[in-house]
Amino acid sequence: MTLRQKEIKIRVSDAEYLALQRRNTKARLAEWMRVVCLDEKEASRFKAPPCDPALLRQLASIGNNLNQIARATNSDNWKAVDRIKVISALSSIEQAIQDLKDSYS
């Protein structure tokens, strides 16, 4: 990654600013200007690598389980059996993550 220490300030009119914003295809104007003005390639650090759809489904399922656990832990109705269920669910999530790591390593 390039360390950027220099800053360039330019003044533009309202019309020029709007024209730049209309042409901008990036999240930030500075990113777009670097690509256009310096012929930089797209920054690969912002692109997610290709991923197996089955893996994404598994990760989404794990995320859903974590959300259910979070919802349960934030409720006022905490019983011993609920704690056991949460620990069991977390254990199964941990195992699922390990299985995914093993199958995609």
mmCIF file with all atom_site columns, C-alpha atoms in Angstrom:
data_model
loop_
_atom_site.group_PDB
_atom_site.id
_atom_site.type_symbol
_atom_site.label_atom_id
_atom_site.label_alt_id
_atom_site.label_comp_id
_atom_site.label_asym_id
_atom_site.label_entity_id
_atom_site.label_seq_id
_atom_site.pdbx_PDB_ins_code
_atom_site.Cartn_x
_atom_site.Cartn_y
_atom_site.Cartn_z
_atom_site.occupancy
_atom_site.B_iso_or_equiv
_atom_site.pdbx_formal_charge
_atom_site.auth_seq_id
_atom_site.auth_comp_id
_atom_site.auth_asym_id
_atom_site.auth_atom_id
_atom_site.pdbx_PDB_model_num
ATOM 1   C CA . MET A 1 1   ? 0.000   0.000   0.000   1.00 0.00 ? 1   MET A CA 1
ATOM 2   C CA . THR A 1 2   ? 1.258   3.437   -0.907  1.00 0.00 ? 2   THR A CA 1
ATOM 3   C CA . LEU A 1 3   ? 1.804   5.869   1.926   1.00 0.00 ? 3   LEU A CA 1
ATOM 4   C CA . ARG A 1 4   ? 0.295   9.179   0.884   1.00 0.00 ? 4   ARG A CA 1
ATOM 5   C CA . GLN A 1 5   ? 1.817   12.133  2.699   1.00 0.00 ? 5   GLN A CA 1
ATOM 6   C CA . LYS A 1 6   ? 1.406   14.963  0.195   1.00 0.00 ? 6   LYS A CA 1
ATOM 7   C CA . GLU A 1 7   ? -1.795  16.936  -0.093  1.00 0.00 ? 7   GLU A CA 1
ATOM 8   C CA . ILE A 1 8   ? -2.966  18.906  -3.110  1.00 0.00 ? 8   ILE A CA 1
ATOM 9   C CA . LYS A 1 9   ? -5.647  21.533  -2.717  1.00 0.00 ? 9   LYS A CA 1
ATOM 10  C CA . ILE A 1 10  ? -7.387  22.984  -5.723  1.00 0.00 ? 10  ILE A CA 1
ATOM 11  C CA . ARG A 1 11  ? -10.132 25.526  -6.008  1.00 0.00 ? 11  ARG A CA 1
ATOM 12  C CA . VAL A 1 12  ? -13.008 24.887  -8.371  1.00 0.00 ? 12  VAL A CA 1
ATOM 13  C CA . SER A 1 13  ? -16.212 26.720  -9.176  1.00 0.00 ? 13  SER A CA 1
ATOM 14  C CA . ASP A 1 14  ? -19.586 25.285  -8.232  1.00 0.00 ? 14  ASP A CA 1
ATOM 15  C CA . ALA A 1 15  ? -20.099 24.216  -11.842 1.00 0.00 ? 15  ALA A CA 1
ATOM 16  C CA . GLU A 1 16  ? -16.691 22.512  -11.983 1.00 0.00 ? 16  GLU A CA 1
ATOM 17  C CA . TYR A 1 17  ? -17.349 20.733  -8.704  1.00 0.00 ? 17  TYR A CA 1
ATOM 18  C CA . LEU A 1 18  ? -20.709 19.449  -9.952  1.00 0.00 ? 18  LEU A CA 1
ATOM 19  C CA . ALA A 1 19  ? -19.089 18.305  -13.196 1.00 0.00 ? 19  ALA A CA 1
ATOM 20  C CA . LEU A 1 20  ? -16.459 16.353  -11.231 1.00 0.00 ? 20  LEU A CA 1
ATOM 21  C CA . GLN A 1 21  ? -19.113 14.807  -9.007  1.00 0.00 ? 21  GLN A CA 1
ATOM 22  C CA . ARG A 1 22  ? -21.186 13.757  -12.043 1.00 0.00 ? 22  ARG A CA 1
ATOM 23  C CA . ARG A 1 23  ? -18.187 11.999  -13.573 1.00 0.00 ? 23  ARG A CA 1
ATOM 24  C CA . ASN A 1 24  ? -17.034 10.444  -10.313 1.00 0.00 ? 24  ASN A CA 1
ATOM 25  C CA . THR A 1 25  ? -17.476 6.659   -10.272 1.00 0.00 ? 25  THR A CA 1
ATOM 26  C CA . LYS A 1 26  ? -15.790 6.004   -6.922  1.00 0.00 ? 26  LYS A CA 1
ATOM 27  C CA . ALA A 1 27  ? -16.859 6.326   -3.315  1.00 0.00 ? 27  ALA A CA 1
ATOM 28  C CA . ARG A 1 28  ? -14.510 9.280   -2.919  1.00 0.00 ? 28  ARG A CA 1
ATOM 29  C CA . LEU A 1 29  ? -13.591 11.921  -5.432  1.00 0.00 ? 29  LEU A CA 1
ATOM 30  C CA . ALA A 1 30  ? -9.874  11.586  -4.610  1.00 0.00 ? 30  ALA A CA 1
ATOM 31  C CA . GLU A 1 31  ? -9.902  7.885   -5.555  1.00 0.00 ? 31  GLU A CA 1
ATOM 32  C CA . TRP A 1 32  ? -11.540 8.637   -8.877  1.00 0.00 ? 32  TRP A CA 1
ATOM 33  C CA . MET A 1 33  ? -9.104  11.477  -9.607  1.00 0.00 ? 33  MET A CA 1
ATOM 34  C CA . ARG A 1 34  ? -6.107  9.201   -8.956  1.00 0.00 ? 34  ARG A CA 1
ATOM 35  C CA . VAL A 1 35  ? -7.476  6.599   -11.373 1.00 0.00 ? 35  VAL A CA 1
ATOM 36  C CA . VAL A 1 36  ? -8.290  9.166   -14.070 1.00 0.00 ? 36  VAL A CA 1
ATOM 37  C CA . CYS A 1 37  ? -5.362  11.560  -13.678 1.00 0.00 ? 37  CYS A CA 1
ATOM 38  C CA . LEU A 1 38  ? -2.597  9.088   -12.885 1.00 0.00 ? 38  LEU A CA 1
ATOM 39  C CA . ASP A 1 39  ? -3.828  6.104   -14.870 1.00 0.00 ? 39  ASP A CA 1
ATOM 40  C CA . GLU A 1 40  ? -3.792  4.071   -11.653 1.00 0.00 ? 40  GLU A CA 1
ATOM 41  C CA . LYS A 1 41  ? -5.335  0.665   -11.748 1.00 0.00 ? 41  LYS A CA 1
ATOM 42  C CA . GLU A 1 42  ? -8.360  -0.056  -9.624  1.00 0.00 ? 42  GLU A CA 1
ATOM 43  C CA . ALA A 1 43  ? -7.353  -0.522  -5.998  1.00 0.00 ? 43  ALA A CA 1
ATOM 44  C CA . SER A 1 44  ? -7.479  -4.261  -5.378  1.00 0.00 ? 44  SER A CA 1
ATOM 45  C CA . ARG A 1 45  ? -7.687  -3.791  -1.618  1.00 0.00 ? 45  ARG A CA 1
ATOM 46  C CA . PHE A 1 46  ? -11.323 -2.735  -2.002  1.00 0.00 ? 46  PHE A CA 1
ATOM 47  C CA . LYS A 1 47  ? -12.378 -5.734  -4.081  1.00 0.00 ? 47  LYS A CA 1
ATOM 48  C CA . ALA A 1 48  ? -13.454 -8.902  -2.401  1.00 0.00 ? 48  ALA A CA 1
ATOM 49  C CA . PRO A 1 49  ? -11.837 -12.015 -3.824  1.00 0.00 ? 49  PRO A CA 1
ATOM 50  C CA . PRO A 1 50  ? -14.067 -14.456 -5.686  1.00 0.00 ? 50  PRO A CA 1
ATOM 51  C CA . CYS A 1 51  ? -15.834 -16.726 -3.246  1.00 0.00 ? 51  CYS A CA 1
ATOM 52  C CA . ASP A 1 52  ? -17.682 -20.017 -3.501  1.00 0.00 ? 52  ASP A CA 1
ATOM 53  C CA . PRO A 1 53  ? -21.446 -19.388 -3.188  1.00 0.00 ? 53  PRO A CA 1
ATOM 54  C CA . ALA A 1 54  ? -21.774 -22.413 -0.902  1.00 0.00 ? 54  ALA A CA 1
ATOM 55  C CA . LEU A 1 55  ? -19.250 -20.837 1.462   1.00 0.00 ? 55  LEU A CA 1
ATOM 56  C CA . LEU A 1 56  ? -21.172 -17.563 1.450   1.00 0.00 ? 56  LEU A CA 1
ATOM 57  C CA . ARG A 1 57  ? -24.398 -19.416 2.310   1.00 0.00 ? 57  ARG A CA 1
ATOM 58  C CA . GLN A 1 58  ? -22.664 -21.172 5.205   1.00 0.00 ? 58  GLN A CA 1
ATOM 59  C CA . LEU A 1 59  ? -21.245 -17.900 6.509   1.00 0.00 ? 59  LEU A CA 1
ATOM 60  C CA . ALA A 1 60  ? -24.666 -16.227 6.225   1.00 0.00 ? 60  ALA A CA 1
ATOM 61  C CA . SER A 1 61  ? -26.181 -19.082 8.207   1.00 0.00 ? 61  SER A CA 1
ATOM 62  C CA . ILE A 1 62  ? -23.549 -18.686 10.908  1.00 0.00 ? 62  ILE A CA 1
ATOM 63  C CA . GLY A 1 63  ? -24.214 -14.944 11.000  1.00 0.00 ? 63  GLY A CA 1
ATOM 64  C CA . ASN A 1 64  ? -27.944 -15.584 11.409  1.00 0.00 ? 64  ASN A CA 1
ATOM 65  C CA . ASN A 1 65  ? -27.238 -17.917 14.323  1.00 0.00 ? 65  ASN A CA 1
ATOM 66  C CA . LEU A 1 66  ? -25.061 -15.259 15.954  1.00 0.00 ? 66  LEU A CA 1
ATOM 67  C CA . ASN A 1 67  ? -27.833 -12.686 15.555  1.00 0.00 ? 67  ASN A CA 1
ATOM 68  C CA . GLN A 1 68  ? -30.300 -15.022 17.267  1.00 0.00 ? 68  GLN A CA 1
ATOM 69  C CA . ILE A 1 69  ? -27.842 -15.522 20.107  1.00 0.00 ? 69  ILE A CA 1
ATOM 70  C CA . ALA A 1 70  ? -27.326 -11.775 20.462  1.00 0.00 ? 70  ALA A CA 1
ATOM 71  C CA . ARG A 1 71  ? -31.073 -11.210 20.522  1.00 0.00 ? 71  ARG A CA 1
ATOM 72  C CA . ALA A 1 72  ? -31.474 -13.851 23.226  1.00 0.00 ? 72  ALA A CA 1
ATOM 73  C CA . THR A 1 73  ? -28.687 -12.457 25.379  1.00 0.00 ? 73  THR A CA 1
ATOM 74  C CA . ASN A 1 74  ? -30.226 -8.983  25.221  1.00 0.00 ? 74  ASN A CA 1
ATOM 75  C CA . SER A 1 75  ? -33.605 -10.178 26.448  1.00 0.00 ? 75  SER A CA 1
ATOM 76  C CA . ASP A 1 76  ? -34.604 -9.923  30.096  1.00 0.00 ? 76  ASP A CA 1
ATOM 77  C CA . ASN A 1 77  ? -35.692 -13.539 30.376  1.00 0.00 ? 77  ASN A CA 1
ATOM 78  C CA . TRP A 1 78  ? -32.410 -15.267 31.192  1.00 0.00 ? 78  TRP A CA 1
ATOM 79  C CA . LYS A 1 79  ? -32.701 -18.744 32.702  1.00 0.00 ? 79  LYS A CA 1
ATOM 80  C CA . ALA A 1 80  ? -30.042 -21.409 33.249  1.00 0.00 ? 80  ALA A CA 1
ATOM 81  C CA . VAL A 1 81  ? -31.448 -23.445 30.381  1.00 0.00 ? 81  VAL A CA 1
ATOM 82  C CA . ASP A 1 82  ? -31.114 -20.390 28.103  1.00 0.00 ? 82  ASP A CA 1
ATOM 83  C CA . ARG A 1 83  ? -27.454 -20.062 28.997  1.00 0.00 ? 83  ARG A CA 1
ATOM 84  C CA . ILE A 1 84  ? -26.925 -23.718 28.142  1.00 0.00 ? 84  ILE A CA 1
ATOM 85  C CA . LYS A 1 85  ? -28.665 -23.233 24.792  1.00 0.00 ? 85  LYS A CA 1
ATOM 86  C CA . VAL A 1 86  ? -26.470 -20.223 23.987  1.00 0.00 ? 86  VAL A CA 1
ATOM 87  C CA . ILE A 1 87  ? -23.281 -22.076 24.916  1.00 0.00 ? 87  ILE A CA 1
ATOM 88  C CA . SER A 1 88  ? -24.414 -25.027 22.802  1.00 0.00 ? 88  SER A CA 1
ATOM 89  C CA . ALA A 1 89  ? -25.214 -22.758 19.833  1.00 0.00 ? 89  ALA A CA 1
ATOM 90  C CA . LEU A 1 90  ? -21.851 -20.992 20.118  1.00 0.00 ? 90  LEU A CA 1
ATOM 91  C CA . SER A 1 91  ? -20.110 -24.356 20.262  1.00 0.00 ? 91  SER A CA 1
ATOM 92  C CA . SER A 1 92  ? -21.891 -25.506 17.093  1.00 0.00 ? 92  SER A CA 1
ATOM 93  C CA . ILE A 1 93  ? -20.959 -22.241 15.351  1.00 0.00 ? 93  ILE A CA 1
ATOM 94  C CA . GLU A 1 94  ? -17.338 -22.710 16.376  1.00 0.00 ? 94  GLU A CA 1
ATOM 95  C CA . GLN A 1 95  ? -17.425 -26.248 14.946  1.00 0.00 ? 95  GLN A CA 1
ATOM 96  C CA . ALA A 1 96  ? -19.062 -25.029 11.723  1.00 0.00 ? 96  ALA A CA 1
ATOM 97  C CA . ILE A 1 97  ? -16.369 -22.389 11.273  1.00 0.00 ? 97  ILE A CA 1
ATOM 98  C CA . GLN A 1 98  ? -13.660 -24.981 11.857  1.00 0.00 ? 98  GLN A CA 1
ATOM 99  C CA . ASP A 1 99  ? -15.282 -27.306 9.310   1.00 0.00 ? 99  ASP A CA 1
ATOM 100 C CA . LEU A 1 100 ? -15.372 -24.460 6.779   1.00 0.00 ? 100 LEU A CA 1
ATOM 101 C CA . LYS A 1 101 ? -11.721 -23.665 7.427   1.00 0.00 ? 101 LYS A CA 1
ATOM 102 C CA . ASP A 1 102 ? -10.815 -27.317 6.936   1.00 0.00 ? 102 ASP A CA 1
ATOM 103 C CA . SER A 1 103 ? -12.750 -27.649 3.685   1.00 0.00 ? 103 SER A CA 1
ATOM 104 C CA . TYR A 1 104 ? -11.449 -24.374 2.183   1.00 0.00 ? 104 TYR A CA 1
ATOM 105 C CA . SER A 1 105 ? -7.823  -24.609 3.295   1.00 0.00 ? 105 SER A CA 1
#
